[in-house]
Amino acid sequence: MKFYRKLAPFKAISFDLDDTLYSNHPIMQLTSRAMIAYFHNELPKLLEDTTDIQTEYDINFWSPYKNKAITFNPELTHNVTELRLETYYLGLIDLGIAKKQARQAAEKALAHFDFHRSNFTVPNNIHNLLSSLAKKWPLIAISNGNVNTHTIELNQYFSAVYHAGGQSLGKQNRQKPCSDMFDNACNHLNIMPSELLHIGDCGKADILGGILAGCQTAWVSSFNVGKPLSILPHLELSDVEELHQFLS
C-alpha cells in the first residue's frame, strides 16, 4: 500500500468490479470464444447463402458494426449492453437477414453473451473481504461494464449497484470518468463526495473520474489492464486485499 495524498476519514467505499475485484480478461476470452461458437452454430439456420459461414465471427467481424452503431447513436458509448445488441443487429442485417428476424436473433445472441459474461465464480477471499468491509462501511458498486452482480453473488454486499447505461432518477448513467454514478452513490448515502473512497483499476475511469467528482480514490494495480494514471490517487493497492489493513 502506497500513499500519494493524505487520506481523510471516509464514510463509505465504492468499488469498480471488473479487474478490481477479479481478473476480467480470462472471463472475456472465454465469453468471446463462446460467442464465436454460438454464431457458427446459429447463423446457418438464419442464412440462405452459407458460402461465407466459415467467417470467424470475432471482434474483427463485429467491430465495423459497433462503430456504425455508435455513429448512428453516440449515446450508446455509455451503455455496453445496448451497444452490443445494436452491433449484432446491424451485422446480421448486413449478412442479409430481414430486420425483424435480425432483431430477434440479436436479442437471443445477447442473452447468450450475458450468460457467459457472468458465468464465473468470484474467489472466496473477495467474498471474505467484502463481507468484512460491509460490517464497517456501506459499500457501493460502480461499473462501466455489465456483469450481473446477482449472478456472481456479490450483490449481497452492496447497498447500491450502478452500471453505466442504467437509469438513476430518470437519467441514463454515463460511463466513468463522468461523475453520474459517483454523484448517485453520494446522494444515495447522503454523504459528501469527499467522504466516499472509490477503488478501481483504471487511471482514467476510476481515478481521474473519482477525483474530478470530489471523491478520494485508491488505485488497484494488480491486474495491470486499466488506462495509466494521469493524476495520482490517494493510495495505491498492489492487491485489493490490502484493504484488510483498514479493519485492524
PDB file of N, CA and C in Angstrom, residues 61-118:
ATOM      1  N   PHE A  61     -14.795  -9.096 -37.035  1.00  0.00           N
ATOM      2  CA  PHE A  61     -16.022  -9.083 -37.833  1.00  0.00           C
ATOM      3  C   PHE A  61     -17.006  -8.040 -37.308  1.00  0.00           C
ATOM      4  N   TRP A  62     -17.178  -7.985 -35.987  1.00  0.00           N
ATOM      5  CA  TRP A  62     -18.220  -7.134 -35.407  1.00  0.00           C
ATOM      6  C   TRP A  62     -17.795  -5.686 -35.236  1.00  0.00           C
ATOM      7  N   SER A  63     -16.504  -5.410 -35.217  1.00  0.00           N
ATOM      8  CA  SER A  63     -16.024  -4.057 -34.938  1.00  0.00           C
ATOM      9  C   SER A  63     -16.603  -2.983 -35.862  1.00  0.00           C
ATOM     10  N   PRO A  64     -16.666  -3.199 -37.183  1.00  0.00           N
ATOM     11  CA  PRO A  64     -17.242  -2.151 -38.043  1.00  0.00           C
ATOM     12  C   PRO A  64     -18.699  -1.848 -37.707  1.00  0.00           C
ATOM     13  N   TYR A  65     -19.430  -2.857 -37.294  1.00  0.00           N
ATOM     14  CA  TYR A  65     -20.842  -2.649 -36.948  1.00  0.00           C
ATOM     15  C   TYR A  65     -20.977  -1.940 -35.604  1.00  0.00           C
ATOM     16  N   LYS A  66     -20.039  -2.186 -34.729  1.00  0.00           N
ATOM     17  CA  LYS A  66     -20.004  -1.435 -33.471  1.00  0.00           C
ATOM     18  C   LYS A  66     -19.775   0.047 -33.765  1.00  0.00           C
ATOM     19  N   ASN A  67     -18.818   0.338 -34.627  1.00  0.00           N
ATOM     20  CA  ASN A  67     -18.546   1.732 -34.997  1.00  0.00           C
ATOM     21  C   ASN A  67     -19.751   2.371 -35.682  1.00  0.00           C
ATOM     22  N   LYS A  68     -20.416   1.593 -36.506  1.00  0.00           N
ATOM     23  CA  LYS A  68     -21.601   2.090 -37.208  1.00  0.00           C
ATOM     24  C   LYS A  68     -22.718   2.405 -36.220  1.00  0.00           C
ATOM     25  N   ALA A  69     -22.898   1.533 -35.218  1.00  0.00           N
ATOM     26  CA  ALA A  69     -23.930   1.760 -34.207  1.00  0.00           C
ATOM     27  C   ALA A  69     -23.661   3.044 -33.432  1.00  0.00           C
ATOM     28  N   ILE A  70     -22.387   3.283 -33.101  1.00  0.00           N
ATOM     29  CA  ILE A  70     -22.022   4.496 -32.372  1.00  0.00           C
ATOM     30  C   ILE A  70     -22.232   5.726 -33.237  1.00  0.00           C
ATOM     31  N   THR A  71     -21.942   5.621 -34.525  1.00  0.00           N
ATOM     32  CA  THR A  71     -22.168   6.741 -35.441  1.00  0.00           C
ATOM     33  C   THR A  71     -23.649   7.100 -35.487  1.00  0.00           C
ATOM     34  N   PHE A  72     -24.501   6.085 -35.533  1.00  0.00           N
ATOM     35  CA  PHE A  72     -25.946   6.322 -35.535  1.00  0.00           C
ATOM     36  C   PHE A  72     -26.424   6.913 -34.215  1.00  0.00           C
ATOM     37  N   ASN A  73     -25.841   6.450 -33.098  1.00  0.00           N
ATOM     38  CA  ASN A  73     -26.291   6.871 -31.770  1.00  0.00           C
ATOM     39  C   ASN A  73     -25.100   6.950 -30.825  1.00  0.00           C
ATOM     40  N   PRO A  74     -24.429   8.105 -30.743  1.00  0.00           N
ATOM     41  CA  PRO A  74     -23.234   8.245 -29.889  1.00  0.00           C
ATOM     42  C   PRO A  74     -23.481   7.923 -28.422  1.00  0.00           C
ATOM     43  N   GLU A  75     -24.714   8.052 -27.947  1.00  0.00           N
ATOM     44  CA  GLU A  75     -25.019   7.762 -26.540  1.00  0.00           C
ATOM     45  C   GLU A  75     -24.811   6.288 -26.198  1.00  0.00           C
ATOM     46  N   LEU A  76     -24.739   5.440 -27.212  1.00  0.00           N
ATOM     47  CA  LEU A  76     -24.515   4.020 -26.958  1.00  0.00           C
ATOM     48  C   LEU A  76     -23.146   3.753 -26.337  1.00  0.00           C
ATOM     49  N   THR A  77     -22.221   4.705 -26.449  1.00  0.00           N
ATOM     50  CA  THR A  77     -20.906   4.522 -25.823  1.00  0.00           C
ATOM     51  C   THR A  77     -21.028   4.404 -24.310  1.00  0.00           C
ATOM     52  N   HIS A  78     -22.146   4.861 -23.762  1.00  0.00           N
ATOM     53  CA  HIS A  78     -22.352   4.807 -22.317  1.00  0.00           C
ATOM     54  C   HIS A  78     -23.159   3.578 -21.878  1.00  0.00           C
ATOM     55  N   ASN A  79     -23.487   2.703 -22.828  1.00  0.00           N
ATOM     56  CA  ASN A  79     -24.296   1.533 -22.494  1.00  0.00           C
ATOM     57  C   ASN A  79     -23.780   0.337 -23.290  1.00  0.00           C
ATOM     58  N   VAL A  80     -22.873  -0.430 -22.693  1.00  0.00           N
ATOM     59  CA  VAL A  80     -22.214  -1.505 -23.442  1.00  0.00           C
ATOM     60  C   VAL A  80     -23.190  -2.618 -23.823  1.00  0.00           C
ATOM     61  N   THR A  81     -24.263  -2.791 -23.059  1.00  0.00           N
ATOM     62  CA  THR A  81     -25.242  -3.831 -23.382  1.00  0.00           C
ATOM     63  C   THR A  81     -26.029  -3.454 -24.631  1.00  0.00           C
ATOM     64  N   GLU A  82     -26.574  -2.237 -24.657  1.00  0.00           N
ATOM     65  CA  GLU A  82     -27.324  -1.786 -25.822  1.00  0.00           C
ATOM     66  C   GLU A  82     -26.421  -1.671 -27.052  1.00  0.00           C
ATOM     67  N   LEU A  83     -25.182  -1.282 -26.832  1.00  0.00           N
ATOM     68  CA  LEU A  83     -24.236  -1.182 -27.947  1.00  0.00           C
ATOM     69  C   LEU A  83     -23.994  -2.556 -28.556  1.00  0.00           C
ATOM     70  N   ARG A  84     -23.836  -3.567 -27.724  1.00  0.00           N
ATOM     71  CA  ARG A  84     -23.628  -4.922 -28.248  1.00  0.00           C
ATOM     72  C   ARG A  84     -24.861  -5.404 -29.010  1.00  0.00           C
ATOM     73  N   LEU A  85     -26.032  -5.122 -28.474  1.00  0.00           N
ATOM     74  CA  LEU A  85     -27.271  -5.516 -29.143  1.00  0.00           C
ATOM     75  C   LEU A  85     -27.367  -4.897 -30.533  1.00  0.00           C
ATOM     76  N   GLU A  86     -27.094  -3.593 -30.624  1.00  0.00           N
ATOM     77  CA  GLU A  86     -27.174  -2.914 -31.922  1.00  0.00           C
ATOM     78  C   GLU A  86     -26.074  -3.390 -32.864  1.00  0.00           C
ATOM     79  N   THR A  87     -24.916  -3.723 -32.315  1.00  0.00           N
ATOM     80  CA  THR A  87     -23.825  -4.252 -33.137  1.00  0.00           C
ATOM     81  C   THR A  87     -24.242  -5.567 -33.783  1.00  0.00           C
ATOM     82  N   TYR A  88     -24.802  -6.467 -32.989  1.00  0.00           N
ATOM     83  CA  TYR A  88     -25.279  -7.733 -33.531  1.00  0.00           C
ATOM     84  C   TYR A  88     -26.368  -7.493 -34.584  1.00  0.00           C
ATOM     85  N   TYR A  89     -27.291  -6.616 -34.271  1.00  0.00           N
ATOM     86  CA  TYR A  89     -28.414  -6.331 -35.166  1.00  0.00           C
ATOM     87  C   TYR A  89     -27.925  -5.828 -36.524  1.00  0.00           C
ATOM     88  N   LEU A  90     -27.022  -4.862 -36.517  1.00  0.00           N
ATOM     89  CA  LEU A  90     -26.525  -4.308 -37.767  1.00  0.00           C
ATOM     90  C   LEU A  90     -25.720  -5.334 -38.559  1.00  0.00           C
ATOM     91  N   GLY A  91     -24.938  -6.126 -37.862  1.00  0.00           N
ATOM     92  CA  GLY A  91     -24.160  -7.152 -38.539  1.00  0.00           C
ATOM     93  C   GLY A  91     -25.040  -8.208 -39.174  1.00  0.00           C
ATOM     94  N   LEU A  92     -26.079  -8.618 -38.475  1.00  0.00           N
ATOM     95  CA  LEU A  92     -26.983  -9.635 -39.005  1.00  0.00           C
ATOM     96  C   LEU A  92     -27.758  -9.118 -40.212  1.00  0.00           C
ATOM     97  N   ILE A  93     -28.155  -7.856 -40.173  1.00  0.00           N
ATOM     98  CA  ILE A  93     -28.812  -7.260 -41.338  1.00  0.00           C
ATOM     99  C   ILE A  93     -27.874  -7.267 -42.541  1.00  0.00           C
ATOM    100  N   ASP A  94     -26.618  -6.914 -42.299  1.00  0.00           N
ATOM    101  CA  ASP A  94     -25.642  -6.864 -43.389  1.00  0.00           C
ATOM    102  C   ASP A  94     -25.392  -8.255 -43.983  1.00  0.00           C
ATOM    103  N   LEU A  95     -25.635  -9.289 -43.199  1.00  0.00           N
ATOM    104  CA  LEU A  95     -25.496 -10.659 -43.705  1.00  0.00           C
ATOM    105  C   LEU A  95     -26.707 -11.088 -44.535  1.00  0.00           C
ATOM    106  N   GLY A  96     -27.714 -10.206 -44.588  1.00  0.00           N
ATOM    107  CA  GLY A  96     -28.876 -10.489 -45.424  1.00  0.00           C
ATOM    108  C   GLY A  96     -30.097 -10.978 -44.681  1.00  0.00           C
ATOM    109  N   ILE A  97     -30.084 -10.870 -43.362  1.00  0.00           N
ATOM    110  CA  ILE A  97     -31.219 -11.311 -42.559  1.00  0.00           C
ATOM    111  C   ILE A  97     -32.228 -10.172 -42.444  1.00  0.00           C
ATOM    112  N   ALA A  98     -33.503 -10.470 -42.593  1.00  0.00           N
ATOM    113  CA  ALA A  98     -34.551  -9.457 -42.520  1.00  0.00           C
ATOM    114  C   ALA A  98     -34.540  -8.789 -41.152  1.00  0.00           C
ATOM    115  N   LYS A  99     -34.977  -7.525 -41.123  1.00  0.00           N
ATOM    116  CA  LYS A  99     -34.849  -6.717 -39.915  1.00  0.00           C
ATOM    117  C   LYS A  99     -35.516  -7.335 -38.693  1.00  0.00           C
ATOM    118  N   LYS A 100     -36.760  -7.794 -38.840  1.00  0.00           N
ATOM    119  CA  LYS A 100     -37.467  -8.360 -37.698  1.00  0.00           C
ATOM    120  C   LYS A 100     -36.754  -9.600 -37.181  1.00  0.00           C
ATOM    121  N   GLN A 101     -36.331 -10.452 -38.109  1.00  0.00           N
ATOM    122  CA  GLN A 101     -35.625 -11.670 -37.728  1.00  0.00           C
ATOM    123  C   GLN A 101     -34.255 -11.340 -37.134  1.00  0.00           C
ATOM    124  N   ALA A 102     -33.599 -10.301 -37.692  1.00  0.00           N
ATOM    125  CA  ALA A 102     -32.288  -9.883 -37.187  1.00  0.00           C
ATOM    126  C   ALA A 102     -32.397  -9.353 -35.765  1.00  0.00           C
ATOM    127  N   ARG A 103     -33.469  -8.622 -35.477  1.00  0.00           N
ATOM    128  CA  ARG A 103     -33.670  -8.094 -34.122  1.00  0.00           C
ATOM    129  C   ARG A 103     -33.860  -9.238 -33.135  1.00  0.00           C
ATOM    130  N   GLN A 104     -34.670 -10.204 -33.501  1.00  0.00           N
ATOM    131  CA  GLN A 104     -34.906 -11.347 -32.621  1.00  0.00           C
ATOM    132  C   GLN A 104     -33.620 -12.146 -32.411  1.00  0.00           C
ATOM    133  N   ALA A 105     -32.875 -12.327 -33.489  1.00  0.00           N
ATOM    134  CA  ALA A 105     -31.625 -13.091 -33.399  1.00  0.00           C
ATOM    135  C   ALA A 105     -30.586 -12.347 -32.566  1.00  0.00           C
ATOM    136  N   ALA A 106     -30.560 -11.018 -32.690  1.00  0.00           N
ATOM    137  CA  ALA A 106     -29.619 -10.212 -31.906  1.00  0.00           C
ATOM    138  C   ALA A 106     -29.943 -10.299 -30.421  1.00  0.00           C
ATOM    139  N   GLU A 107     -31.218 -10.268 -30.095  1.00  0.00           N
ATOM    140  CA  GLU A 107     -31.626 -10.367 -28.696  1.00  0.00           C
ATOM    141  C   GLU A 107     -31.291 -11.745 -28.123  1.00  0.00           C
ATOM    142  N   LYS A 108     -31.463 -12.781 -28.933  1.00  0.00           N
ATOM    143  CA  LYS A 108     -31.115 -14.134 -28.499  1.00  0.00           C
ATOM    144  C   LYS A 108     -29.607 -14.255 -28.288  1.00  0.00           C
ATOM    145  N   ALA A 109     -28.835 -13.670 -29.199  1.00  0.00           N
ATOM    146  CA  ALA A 109     -27.371 -13.705 -29.070  1.00  0.00           C
ATOM    147  C   ALA A 109     -26.918 -12.934 -27.834  1.00  0.00           C
ATOM    148  N   LEU A 110     -27.556 -11.801 -27.560  1.00  0.00           N
ATOM    149  CA  LEU A 110     -27.200 -11.012 -26.383  1.00  0.00           C
ATOM    150  C   LEU A 110     -27.470 -11.805 -25.108  1.00  0.00           C
ATOM    151  N   ALA A 111     -28.560 -12.533 -25.054  1.00  0.00           N
ATOM    152  CA  ALA A 111     -28.868 -13.353 -23.887  1.00  0.00           C
ATOM    153  C   ALA A 111     -27.790 -14.416 -23.684  1.00  0.00           C
ATOM    154  N   HIS A 112     -27.301 -14.980 -24.784  1.00  0.00           N
ATOM    155  CA  HIS A 112     -26.232 -15.978 -24.703  1.00  0.00           C
ATOM    156  C   HIS A 112     -24.952 -15.324 -24.179  1.00  0.00           C
ATOM    157  N   PHE A 113     -24.655 -14.135 -24.691  1.00  0.00           N
ATOM    158  CA  PHE A 113     -23.490 -13.396 -24.209  1.00  0.00           C
ATOM    159  C   PHE A 113     -23.623 -13.100 -22.717  1.00  0.00           C
ATOM    160  N   ASP A 114     -24.775 -12.600 -22.300  1.00  0.00           N
ATOM    161  CA  ASP A 114     -24.977 -12.235 -20.896  1.00  0.00           C
ATOM    162  C   ASP A 114     -24.744 -13.426 -19.972  1.00  0.00           C
ATOM    163  N   PHE A 115     -25.181 -14.603 -20.399  1.00  0.00           N
ATOM    164  CA  PHE A 115     -24.978 -15.798 -19.578  1.00  0.00           C
ATOM    165  C   PHE A 115     -23.488 -16.068 -19.377  1.00  0.00           C
ATOM    166  N   HIS A 116     -22.738 -16.088 -20.470  1.00  0.00           N
ATOM    167  CA  HIS A 116     -21.321 -16.422 -20.376  1.00  0.00           C
ATOM    168  C   HIS A 116     -20.521 -15.303 -19.706  1.00  0.00           C
ATOM    169  N   ARG A 117     -20.940 -14.060 -19.909  1.00  0.00           N
ATOM    170  CA  ARG A 117     -20.202 -12.931 -19.362  1.00  0.00           C
ATOM    171  C   ARG A 117     -20.193 -12.945 -17.821  1.00  0.00           C
ATOM    172  N   SER A 118     -21.244 -13.495 -17.228  1.00  0.00           N
ATOM    173  CA  SER A 118     -21.334 -13.552 -15.766  1.00  0.00           C
ATOM    174  C   SER A 118     -21.261 -14.986 -15.240  1.00  0.00           C
TER     175      SER A 118
END
